[in-house]
Amino acid sequence: MVPSVLEVSRERAWETLTRYTKSEALLRHALAVEASVRAYARKFGEDEELWGVTALLHDFDYEIHPTLDKHPQDGAPILREEGYPEELIEGVLSHAEHLNMERDTKLKKTLFACDELAGFIHACGLVRPDGIETLEPKSVRKKLKQPSFAAGVHRDEVYSGAEELGLELDDHIRNVIAAMRPIAAELGLRTSEAA
Ligand SMILES: [Fe+2]
Ligand SMILES: [Fe+2]
């Protein structure tokens, strides 16, 4: 049976994501990357729904495929079976450095640029009394230079991501912080309203 390609909708993608992902940390990561990629879609005048849903699903299979010999390549057939369009699936696949796929579209470049950085900014916010509310690029850059802080974040990917997107690192950091701020509470970050 050939599944028909479905309309990309955020609701459907959330349903797919939460069927495969139960970890709160992973769901928060998906939301942070989604917010960042959506902000860029608006900035670039691109298809915000497609970009947002691609970002939301980029690590959807990580919980069931936590190793690089499976993630995200073994997730792709699942997305295909569920009827997601190839553009989304290719985008999801391209975020993985080990697959060596050319990031030949703006969506792929943006997803790659936001993935590690959103994670890093999240980590910065977790150790600050006001989360990311007053976080500035300068202190993010300082933390990037401390290898022991959020050691799992690949610094080289943060730097090359901004470069591939053609952005100064500070501007990119500022954009991602601004994109994540409205959902800070959902991301488990402290906000002044919650204090
Ligand atoms: Fe991933
Ligand atoms: Fe990710």
Coordinates of N, CA, C and O in Angstrom, one line a residue, residues 14-192:
W14 N 2.9 16.7 16.5 CA 3.0 16.6 17.9 C 2.5 15.2 18.4 O 3.1 14.6 19.3
E15 N 1.5 14.7 17.7 CA 1.0 13.4 18.0 C 2.0 12.3 17.7 O 2.3 11.4 18.4
T16 N 2.7 12.5 16.5 CA 3.8 11.5 16.1 C 4.9 11.6 17.2 O 5.4 10.6 17.7
L17 N 5.3 12.8 17.5 CA 6.5 13.0 18.4 C 6.2 12.4 19.7 O 7.0 11.6 20.2
T18 N 5.0 12.7 20.3 CA 4.8 12.2 21.6 C 4.4 10.7 21.7 O 4.5 10.1 22.7
R19 N 4.2 10.1 20.5 CA 4.0 8.6 20.5 C 5.3 7.9 20.6 O 5.4 6.9 21.2
Y20 N 6.4 8.6 20.1 CA 7.7 7.9 20.2 C 8.6 8.5 21.3 O 9.6 8.0 21.6
T21 N 8.2 9.7 21.8 CA 9.1 10.4 22.8 C 8.4 10.7 24.1 O 7.4 11.3 24.1
K22 N 8.9 10.1 25.2 CA 8.2 10.3 26.5 C 9.1 11.2 27.4 O 8.6 11.9 28.3
S23 N 10.4 11.3 27.1 CA 11.3 12.1 27.9 C 11.0 13.6 27.9 O 10.9 14.1 26.8
E24 N 10.9 14.2 29.0 CA 10.6 15.6 29.1 C 11.7 16.4 28.5 O 11.5 17.4 27.8
A25 N 12.9 16.0 28.7 CA 14.1 16.7 28.2 C 14.1 16.7 26.7 O 14.3 17.8 26.1
L26 N 13.8 15.6 26.1 CA 13.7 15.5 24.6 C 12.6 16.3 24.1 O 12.7 16.9 23.0
L27 N 11.4 16.3 24.7 CA 10.3 17.1 24.3 C 10.6 18.6 24.3 O 10.3 19.3 23.4
R28 N 11.3 19.0 25.4 CA 11.7 20.4 25.5 C 12.7 20.8 24.4 O 12.6 21.9 23.9
H29 N 13.6 19.8 24.1 CA 14.6 20.1 23.1 C 13.8 20.3 21.7 O 14.1 21.2 21.0
A30 N 12.9 19.4 21.5 CA 12.1 19.5 20.2 C 11.4 20.9 20.2 O 11.4 21.6 19.1
L31 N 10.8 21.3 21.3 CA 10.1 22.6 21.3 C 11.0 23.8 21.1 O 10.7 24.8 20.4
A32 N 12.2 23.7 21.7 CA 13.2 24.8 21.6 C 13.7 24.9 20.2 O 13.8 26.1 19.6
V33 N 14.0 23.8 19.5 CA 14.5 23.9 18.1 C 13.3 24.3 17.2 O 13.5 25.1 16.3
E34 N 12.1 23.8 17.5 CA 11.0 24.3 16.7 C 10.8 25.8 16.8 O 10.6 26.4 15.7
A35 N 10.8 26.3 18.0 CA 10.6 27.8 18.1 C 11.7 28.6 17.3 O 11.4 29.6 16.7
S36 N 12.9 28.1 17.4 CA 14.0 28.8 16.7 C 13.9 28.7 15.2 O 14.0 29.7 14.5
V37 N 13.5 27.5 14.7 CA 13.4 27.3 13.2 C 12.2 28.1 12.7 O 12.2 28.7 11.6
R38 N 11.1 28.1 13.5 CA 9.9 28.9 13.1 C 10.2 30.4 13.0 O 9.8 31.0 12.1
A39 N 11.0 30.9 14.0 CA 11.4 32.3 13.9 C 12.1 32.6 12.7 O 11.9 33.6 12.0
Y40 N 13.0 31.7 12.3 CA 13.8 31.9 11.0 C 12.9 31.8 9.8 O 13.1 32.6 8.8
A41 N 11.9 30.9 9.8 CA 11.0 30.8 8.7 C 10.3 32.1 8.5 O 10.1 32.6 7.3
R42 N 9.8 32.7 9.6 CA 9.2 34.0 9.5 C 10.1 35.1 9.0 O 9.7 35.9 8.1
K43 N 11.3 35.1 9.5 CA 12.3 36.1 9.1 C 12.6 35.9 7.6 O 12.8 37.0 6.9
F44 N 12.7 34.7 7.1 CA 13.1 34.5 5.7 C 11.9 34.5 4.8 O 12.0 34.3 3.6
G45 N 10.7 34.6 5.3 CA 9.5 34.5 4.5 C 9.2 33.1 3.9 O 8.8 32.9 2.8
E46 N 9.6 32.1 4.7 CA 9.4 30.7 4.3 C 8.2 30.0 4.9 O 7.5 30.7 5.7
D47 N 7.9 28.8 4.5 CA 6.8 28.0 5.0 C 6.9 27.7 6.5 O 7.6 26.7 6.8
E48 N 6.4 28.5 7.4 CA 6.6 28.3 8.8 C 6.1 27.0 9.3 O 6.7 26.3 10.2
E49 N 5.0 26.5 8.8 CA 4.4 25.2 9.3 C 5.4 24.1 8.9 O 5.7 23.3 9.8
L50 N 5.8 24.0 7.7 CA 6.7 22.9 7.2 C 8.0 23.0 8.0 O 8.5 22.0 8.5
W51 N 8.6 24.2 8.1 CA 9.9 24.3 8.9 C 9.7 23.9 10.3 O 10.5 23.2 10.9
G52 N 8.6 24.4 10.9 CA 8.4 24.2 12.4 C 8.2 22.7 12.6 O 8.8 22.1 13.6
V53 N 7.4 22.0 11.8 CA 7.1 20.6 12.0 C 8.4 19.8 11.7 O 8.7 18.8 12.4
T54 N 9.2 20.2 10.8 CA 10.5 19.5 10.5 C 11.4 19.5 11.8 O 11.9 18.5 12.2
A55 N 11.4 20.7 12.3 CA 12.3 20.9 13.5 C 11.7 20.1 14.7 O 12.4 19.4 15.4
L56 N 10.4 20.2 14.8 CA 9.7 19.4 15.9 C 10.0 17.9 15.9 O 10.2 17.3 16.9
L57 N 10.1 17.4 14.7 CA 10.3 16.0 14.5 C 11.8 15.5 14.3 O 12.0 14.3 14.2
H58 N 12.7 16.5 14.4 CA 14.1 16.1 13.9 C 14.7 15.0 14.8 O 15.5 14.2 14.3
D59 N 14.3 15.0 16.1 CA 14.9 13.9 17.0 C 13.7 13.0 17.5 O 13.9 12.4 18.5
F60 N 12.7 12.9 16.7 CA 11.5 12.1 17.2 C 11.8 10.7 17.5 O 11.2 10.1 18.4
D61 N 12.8 10.1 16.8 CA 13.2 8.7 17.0 C 14.3 8.5 18.0 O 14.8 7.4 18.2
Y62 N 14.8 9.5 18.6 CA 16.0 9.4 19.4 C 15.8 8.5 20.6 O 16.7 7.7 21.0
E63 N 14.6 8.5 21.2 CA 14.4 7.6 22.3 C 14.4 6.2 21.9 O 14.9 5.3 22.7
I64 N 13.9 5.9 20.8 CA 13.9 4.4 20.3 C 15.2 4.1 19.6 O 15.5 2.9 19.4
H65 N 15.9 5.1 19.1 CA 17.1 4.9 18.3 C 18.2 5.8 18.9 O 18.7 6.7 18.3
P66 N 18.7 5.5 20.1 CA 19.6 6.5 20.8 C 21.0 6.4 20.3 O 21.9 7.1 20.8
T67 N 21.3 5.6 19.3 CA 22.7 5.5 18.8 C 22.8 6.0 17.4 O 21.8 5.9 16.6
L68 N 24.0 6.5 17.0 CA 24.1 7.1 15.7 C 24.1 6.1 14.5 O 24.0 6.5 13.4
D69 N 24.2 4.8 14.8 CA 24.0 3.9 13.7 C 22.5 3.7 13.4 O 22.2 3.1 12.4
K70 N 21.6 4.3 14.2 CA 20.2 4.2 13.9 C 19.5 5.6 13.8 O 18.6 5.8 13.0
H71 N 20.0 6.5 14.6 CA 19.4 7.9 14.6 C 20.1 8.8 13.7 O 21.3 8.9 13.8
P72 N 19.4 9.5 12.8 CA 18.0 9.5 12.6 C 17.6 8.6 11.4 O 16.4 8.6 11.0
Q73 N 18.5 7.9 10.8 CA 18.2 7.2 9.6 C 17.1 6.1 9.7 O 16.4 6.0 8.8
D74 N 17.1 5.5 10.8 CA 16.0 4.5 11.0 C 14.6 5.1 11.3 O 13.6 4.4 11.2
G75 N 14.7 6.4 11.6 CA 13.4 7.0 11.9 C 12.7 7.4 10.5 O 11.5 7.5 10.5
A76 N 13.6 7.7 9.5 CA 13.0 8.1 8.2 C 11.9 7.2 7.7 O 10.9 7.8 7.3
P77 N 12.1 5.9 7.6 CA 11.0 5.0 7.1 C 9.7 5.2 7.9 O 8.7 5.0 7.3
I78 N 9.9 5.4 9.2 CA 8.6 5.6 10.0 C 7.9 6.8 9.6 O 6.7 6.8 9.3
L79 N 8.6 7.9 9.4 CA 8.0 9.2 8.9 C 7.4 9.0 7.5 O 6.3 9.5 7.3
R80 N 8.1 8.2 6.7 CA 7.6 8.0 5.3 C 6.3 7.2 5.4 O 5.3 7.5 4.7
E81 N 6.3 6.2 6.2 CA 5.1 5.4 6.4 C 3.9 6.2 6.9 O 2.7 6.0 6.6
E82 N 4.2 7.2 7.8 CA 3.2 8.0 8.3 C 2.7 9.1 7.3 O 1.7 9.8 7.6
G83 N 3.4 9.2 6.2 CA 2.9 10.0 5.1 C 3.5 11.4 5.1 O 3.0 12.3 4.4
Y84 N 4.6 11.6 5.9 CA 5.2 13.0 5.9 C 5.9 13.2 4.5 O 6.5 12.2 4.0
P85 N 6.0 14.4 4.0 CA 6.6 14.7 2.7 C 8.1 14.5 2.8 O 8.7 14.7 3.8
E86 N 8.6 14.2 1.6 CA 10.1 14.0 1.5 C 10.9 15.2 1.9 O 12.0 15.0 2.5
E87 N 10.4 16.4 1.7 CA 11.2 17.6 2.0 C 11.4 17.6 3.5 O 12.5 18.0 4.0
L88 N 10.4 17.2 4.3 CA 10.5 17.2 5.7 C 11.5 16.0 6.1 O 12.4 16.3 7.0
I89 N 11.3 14.9 5.5 CA 12.2 13.7 5.9 C 13.7 14.0 5.6 O 14.5 13.7 6.4
E90 N 13.9 14.6 4.4 CA 15.3 15.0 4.1 C 15.8 16.0 5.0 O 17.0 15.9 5.4
G91 N 15.0 16.9 5.4 CA 15.4 17.9 6.4 C 15.8 17.2 7.7 O 16.9 17.6 8.3
V92 N 15.0 16.3 8.2 CA 15.3 15.6 9.4 C 16.6 14.9 9.3 O 17.5 14.9 10.1
L93 N 16.8 14.2 8.2 CA 18.0 13.4 8.0 C 19.3 14.3 7.9 O 20.3 13.9 8.5
S94 N 19.1 15.4 7.4 CA 20.3 16.3 7.1 C 20.9 16.9 8.4 O 22.0 17.4 8.4
H95 N 20.1 16.8 9.5 CA 20.7 17.4 10.7 C 21.8 16.6 11.3 O 22.5 17.1 12.2
A96 N 21.9 15.4 10.8 CA 22.9 14.5 11.4 C 24.2 14.6 10.7 O 24.3 14.2 9.5
E97 N 25.3 15.1 11.4 CA 26.6 15.2 10.8 C 27.1 13.9 10.2 O 27.7 13.9 9.1
H98 N 26.9 12.8 10.9 CA 27.5 11.6 10.5 C 26.9 11.0 9.2 O 27.5 10.1 8.6
L99 N 25.8 11.6 8.7 CA 25.2 11.1 7.4 C 25.9 11.9 6.3 O 25.6 11.5 5.1
N100 N 26.6 12.9 6.6 CA 27.3 13.7 5.5 C 26.4 14.1 4.4 O 26.8 14.0 3.2
M101 N 25.2 14.5 4.7 CA 24.3 15.0 3.6 C 24.6 16.5 3.3 O 24.9 17.2 4.3
E102 N 24.5 16.8 2.1 CA 24.7 18.2 1.8 C 23.6 19.0 2.3 O 22.4 18.7 2.0
R103 N 23.8 20.1 3.0 CA 22.8 20.9 3.5 C 22.5 22.0 2.4 O 23.1 23.1 2.5
D104 N 21.7 21.6 1.4 CA 21.6 22.4 0.2 C 20.3 23.2 0.2 O 20.0 23.8 -0.9
T105 N 19.6 23.3 1.3 CA 18.4 24.2 1.3 C 18.5 25.0 2.6 O 19.2 24.7 3.5
K106 N 17.8 26.1 2.5 CA 17.8 27.0 3.7 C 17.2 26.3 4.9 O 17.6 26.6 6.0
L107 N 16.2 25.5 4.7 CA 15.6 24.7 5.8 C 16.7 23.9 6.5 O 16.8 23.8 7.7
K108 N 17.4 23.1 5.7 CA 18.5 22.2 6.3 C 19.5 23.0 7.0 O 20.0 22.6 8.1
K109 N 20.0 24.1 6.4 CA 21.0 25.0 7.1 C 20.4 25.5 8.4 O 21.2 25.6 9.4
T110 N 19.2 25.9 8.4 CA 18.6 26.5 9.6 C 18.4 25.5 10.7 O 18.8 25.8 11.8
L111 N 17.9 24.3 10.3 CA 17.7 23.3 11.4 C 19.1 22.9 12.0 O 19.2 22.8 13.2
F112 N 20.1 22.8 11.1 CA 21.4 22.4 11.6 C 21.9 23.5 12.6 O 22.5 23.2 13.6
A113 N 21.7 24.7 12.2 CA 22.3 25.9 12.9 C 21.6 26.0 14.3 O 22.1 26.5 15.2
C114 N 20.3 25.6 14.3 CA 19.5 25.8 15.6 C 19.6 24.7 16.5 O 19.4 24.8 17.8
D115 N 19.9 23.5 16.0 CA 19.8 22.3 16.9 C 20.8 22.3 18.1 O 20.3 22.4 19.2
E116 N 22.1 22.4 17.9 CA 23.0 22.4 19.0 C 22.9 23.7 19.8 O 23.0 23.7 21.0
L117 N 22.7 24.8 19.1 CA 22.7 26.1 19.8 C 21.5 26.2 20.7 O 21.6 26.7 21.8
A118 N 20.3 25.8 20.3 CA 19.1 25.8 21.1 C 19.4 25.0 22.4 O 19.0 25.4 23.5
G119 N 20.0 23.9 22.2 CA 20.4 23.0 23.4 C 21.3 23.7 24.3 O 21.2 23.7 25.6
F120 N 22.3 24.4 23.7 CA 23.3 25.1 24.5 C 22.7 26.3 25.3 O 22.9 26.5 26.5
I121 N 21.8 27.0 24.6 CA 21.2 28.2 25.3 C 20.2 27.7 26.4 O 20.2 28.3 27.5
H122 N 19.6 26.6 26.2 CA 18.8 26.0 27.2 C 19.6 25.7 28.4 O 19.3 26.0 29.6
A123 N 20.8 25.1 28.2 CA 21.7 24.8 29.3 C 22.1 26.0 30.0 O 22.2 26.1 31.3
C124 N 22.4 27.1 29.3 CA 22.8 28.4 29.9 C 21.7 28.9 30.8 O 21.9 29.3 31.9
G125 N 20.5 28.8 30.3 CA 19.3 29.3 31.0 C 19.0 28.5 32.3 O 18.5 29.1 33.3
L126 N 19.3 27.3 32.3 CA 19.1 26.4 33.5 C 19.9 26.8 34.7 O 19.5 26.6 35.8
V127 N 21.1 27.5 34.5 CA 21.9 27.8 35.6 C 21.8 29.3 35.9 O 22.6 29.8 36.7
R128 N 20.8 30.0 35.4 CA 20.7 31.4 35.7 C 19.4 31.6 36.4 O 18.4 31.0 36.2
P129 N 19.4 32.6 37.4 CA 18.2 32.8 38.2 C 17.0 33.3 37.4 O 15.9 33.0 37.8
D130 N 17.2 34.0 36.3 CA 16.1 34.4 35.5 C 16.0 33.7 34.2 O 15.5 34.2 33.2
G131 N 16.6 32.5 34.1 CA 16.5 31.7 32.9 C 17.2 32.4 31.7 O 18.4 32.8 31.9
I132 N 16.5 32.6 30.6 CA 17.1 33.3 29.5 C 16.6 34.7 29.3 O 16.9 35.3 28.3
E133 N 15.9 35.2 30.3 CA 15.3 36.5 30.2 C 16.3 37.6 29.9 O 16.1 38.5 29.1
T134 N 17.5 37.6 30.6 CA 18.5 38.6 30.4 C 19.8 38.0 29.8 O 20.8 38.7 29.8
L135 N 19.6 36.8 29.3 CA 20.8 36.2 28.7 C 21.3 37.0 27.4 O 20.5 37.3 26.5
E136 N 22.6 37.2 27.3 CA 23.1 38.0 26.2 C 24.1 37.1 25.4 O 24.7 36.2 26.0
P137 N 24.3 37.4 24.1 CA 25.3 36.6 23.4 C 26.7 36.5 24.0 O 27.3 35.5 24.0
K138 N 27.1 37.6 24.7 CA 28.4 37.6 25.3 C 28.6 36.5 26.3 O 29.6 35.8 26.3
S139 N 27.6 36.3 27.1 CA 27.8 35.2 28.1 C 27.6 33.8 27.5 O 28.2 32.9 28.0
V140 N 26.8 33.7 26.5 CA 26.7 32.4 25.8 C 28.1 32.1 25.2 O 28.6 31.0 25.3
R141 N 28.7 33.1 24.5 CA 30.0 32.9 23.9 C 31.1 32.5 24.9 O 31.9 31.6 24.7
K142 N 31.0 33.1 26.1 CA 32.0 32.8 27.2 C 31.8 31.3 27.6 O 32.8 30.6 27.8
K143 N 30.5 30.9 27.8 CA 30.3 29.5 28.2 C 30.7 28.5 27.1 O 31.1 27.4 27.4
L144 N 30.6 29.0 25.8 CA 31.0 28.1 24.7 C 32.5 27.7 24.8 O 32.9 26.7 24.4
K145 N 33.2 28.6 25.4 CA 34.7 28.4 25.5 C 35.0 27.6 26.7 O 36.2 27.3 26.9
Q146 N 34.0 27.3 27.6 CA 34.3 26.4 28.7 C 33.9 25.0 28.4 O 32.7 24.6 28.4
P147 N 34.9 24.1 28.0 CA 34.6 22.8 27.5 C 33.7 21.9 28.5 O 33.0 21.1 28.1
S148 N 33.9 22.2 29.8 CA 33.2 21.3 30.8 C 31.7 21.7 30.9 O 30.9 20.9 31.3
F149 N 31.3 22.9 30.4 CA 29.9 23.3 30.5 C 29.1 22.8 29.4 O 29.5 22.9 28.2
A150 N 28.0 22.1 29.7 CA 27.2 21.4 28.6 C 28.1 20.7 27.7 O 28.1 21.0 26.4
A151 N 28.9 19.8 28.2 CA 30.0 19.2 27.4 C 29.5 18.4 26.2 O 30.2 18.2 25.2
G152 N 28.2 18.0 26.2 CA 27.7 17.2 25.1 C 27.4 18.0 23.9 O 27.2 17.5 22.8
V153 N 27.4 19.3 24.0 CA 27.1 20.2 22.9 C 28.4 20.4 22.0 O 29.4 20.8 22.5
H154 N 28.2 20.0 20.8 CA 29.4 20.1 19.8 C 29.6 21.6 19.4 O 28.9 22.1 18.6
R155 N 30.7 22.2 20.0 CA 31.0 23.6 19.7 C 31.2 23.8 18.2 O 30.8 24.8 17.7
D156 N 31.9 22.9 17.6 CA 32.2 23.1 16.2 C 30.9 23.2 15.3 O 30.8 23.9 14.4
E157 N 29.9 22.5 15.8 CA 28.6 22.5 15.0 C 27.9 23.8 15.3 O 27.2 24.3 14.4
V158 N 28.1 24.4 16.5 CA 27.5 25.7 16.8 C 28.1 26.7 15.8 O 27.4 27.5 15.2
Y159 N 29.4 26.7 15.7 CA 30.1 27.7 14.9 C 29.9 27.5 13.4 O 29.6 28.5 12.7
S160 N 30.0 26.3 13.0 CA 29.8 26.1 11.5 C 28.3 26.3 11.1 O 28.0 26.7 10.0
G161 N 27.4 26.0 12.0 CA 26.0 26.2 11.8 C 25.7 27.7 11.4 O 25.0 28.0 10.4
A162 N 26.2 28.6 12.3 CA 26.0 30.0 12.1 C 26.6 30.4 10.7 O 26.1 31.2 10.0
E163 N 27.8 29.9 10.5 CA 28.6 30.3 9.3 C 27.8 29.8 8.1 O 27.7 30.6 7.1
E164 N 27.4 28.6 8.1 CA 26.6 28.1 6.9 C 25.4 28.9 6.6 O 24.9 29.0 5.5
L165 N 24.8 29.4 7.7 CA 23.6 30.2 7.5 C 23.9 31.6 7.1 O 23.0 32.4 6.8
G166 N 25.2 32.0 7.2 CA 25.6 33.3 6.8 C 25.3 34.4 7.8 O 25.1 35.5 7.5
L167 N 25.4 33.9 9.1 CA 25.1 34.9 10.2 C 26.3 35.0 11.1 O 27.0 34.0 11.4
E168 N 26.4 36.2 11.6 CA 27.4 36.4 12.7 C 26.9 35.6 13.9 O 25.7 35.5 14.2
L169 N 27.8 35.0 14.6 CA 27.4 34.1 15.8 C 26.6 34.9 16.8 O 25.5 34.4 17.2
D170 N 26.9 36.1 17.1 CA 26.2 36.9 18.1 C 24.7 37.1 17.6 O 23.8 37.1 18.4
D171 N 24.5 37.4 16.3 CA 23.2 37.6 15.8 C 22.4 36.3 15.9 O 21.2 36.3 16.3
H172 N 23.0 35.2 15.5 CA 22.3 34.0 15.6 C 22.0 33.6 17.0 O 20.8 33.2 17.3
I173 N 22.9 33.8 18.0 CA 22.6 33.6 19.4 C 21.4 34.4 19.8 O 20.5 33.9 20.5
R174 N 21.4 35.7 19.4 CA 20.4 36.6 19.8 C 19.0 36.2 19.3 O 18.0 36.2 20.0
N175 N 19.0 35.7 18.0 CA 17.8 35.3 17.4 C 17.2 34.1 18.1 O 16.0 34.0 18.3
V176 N 18.1 33.1 18.4 CA 17.6 31.9 19.1 C 17.1 32.2 20.5 O 16.1 31.6 20.9
I177 N 17.8 33.0 21.2 CA 17.3 33.4 22.6 C 15.9 34.0 22.4 O 15.0 33.7 23.2
A178 N 15.8 35.0 21.5 CA 14.5 35.7 21.4 C 13.4 34.7 21.0 O 12.3 34.8 21.4
A179 N 13.7 33.7 20.2 CA 12.7 32.7 19.7 C 12.3 31.8 20.9 O 11.1 31.4 21.0
M180 N 13.2 31.5 21.8 CA 12.9 30.6 22.9 C 12.2 31.3 24.1 O 11.5 30.7 24.9
R181 N 12.4 32.6 24.2 CA 11.9 33.4 25.4 C 10.4 33.2 25.6 O 10.0 32.9 26.7
P182 N 9.6 33.3 24.5 CA 8.1 33.2 24.8 C 7.7 31.9 25.3 O 6.6 31.7 25.9
I183 N 8.5 30.8 25.1 CA 8.1 29.5 25.6 C 9.0 29.0 26.8 O 9.1 27.8 27.1
A184 N 9.7 30.0 27.4 CA 10.7 29.7 28.5 C 10.0 28.8 29.6 O 10.7 27.8 30.0
A185 N 8.8 29.1 30.0 CA 8.2 28.3 31.0 C 8.0 26.9 30.6 O 8.2 25.9 31.4
E186 N 7.5 26.7 29.3 CA 7.3 25.4 28.8 C 8.6 24.6 28.7 O 8.6 23.4 28.8
L187 N 9.7 25.3 28.6 CA 11.0 24.7 28.5 C 11.6 24.4 29.9 O 12.8 23.9 30.0
G188 N 10.9 24.7 30.9 CA 11.4 24.5 32.3 C 12.3 25.5 32.8 O 13.1 25.2 33.7
L189 N 12.3 26.7 32.1 CA 13.3 27.7 32.5 C 12.6 28.7 33.4 O 11.4 29.0 33.3
R190 N 13.3 29.3 34.4 CA 12.7 30.3 35.3 C 12.4 31.5 34.5 O 13.1 32.0 33.6
T191 N 11.2 32.1 34.9 CA 10.9 33.4 34.3 C 10.5 34.3 35.5 O 10.1 33.8 36.6
S192 N 10.5 35.6 35.3 CA 10.2 36.5 36.4 C 8.7 36.4 36.8 O 8.3 36.5 38.0

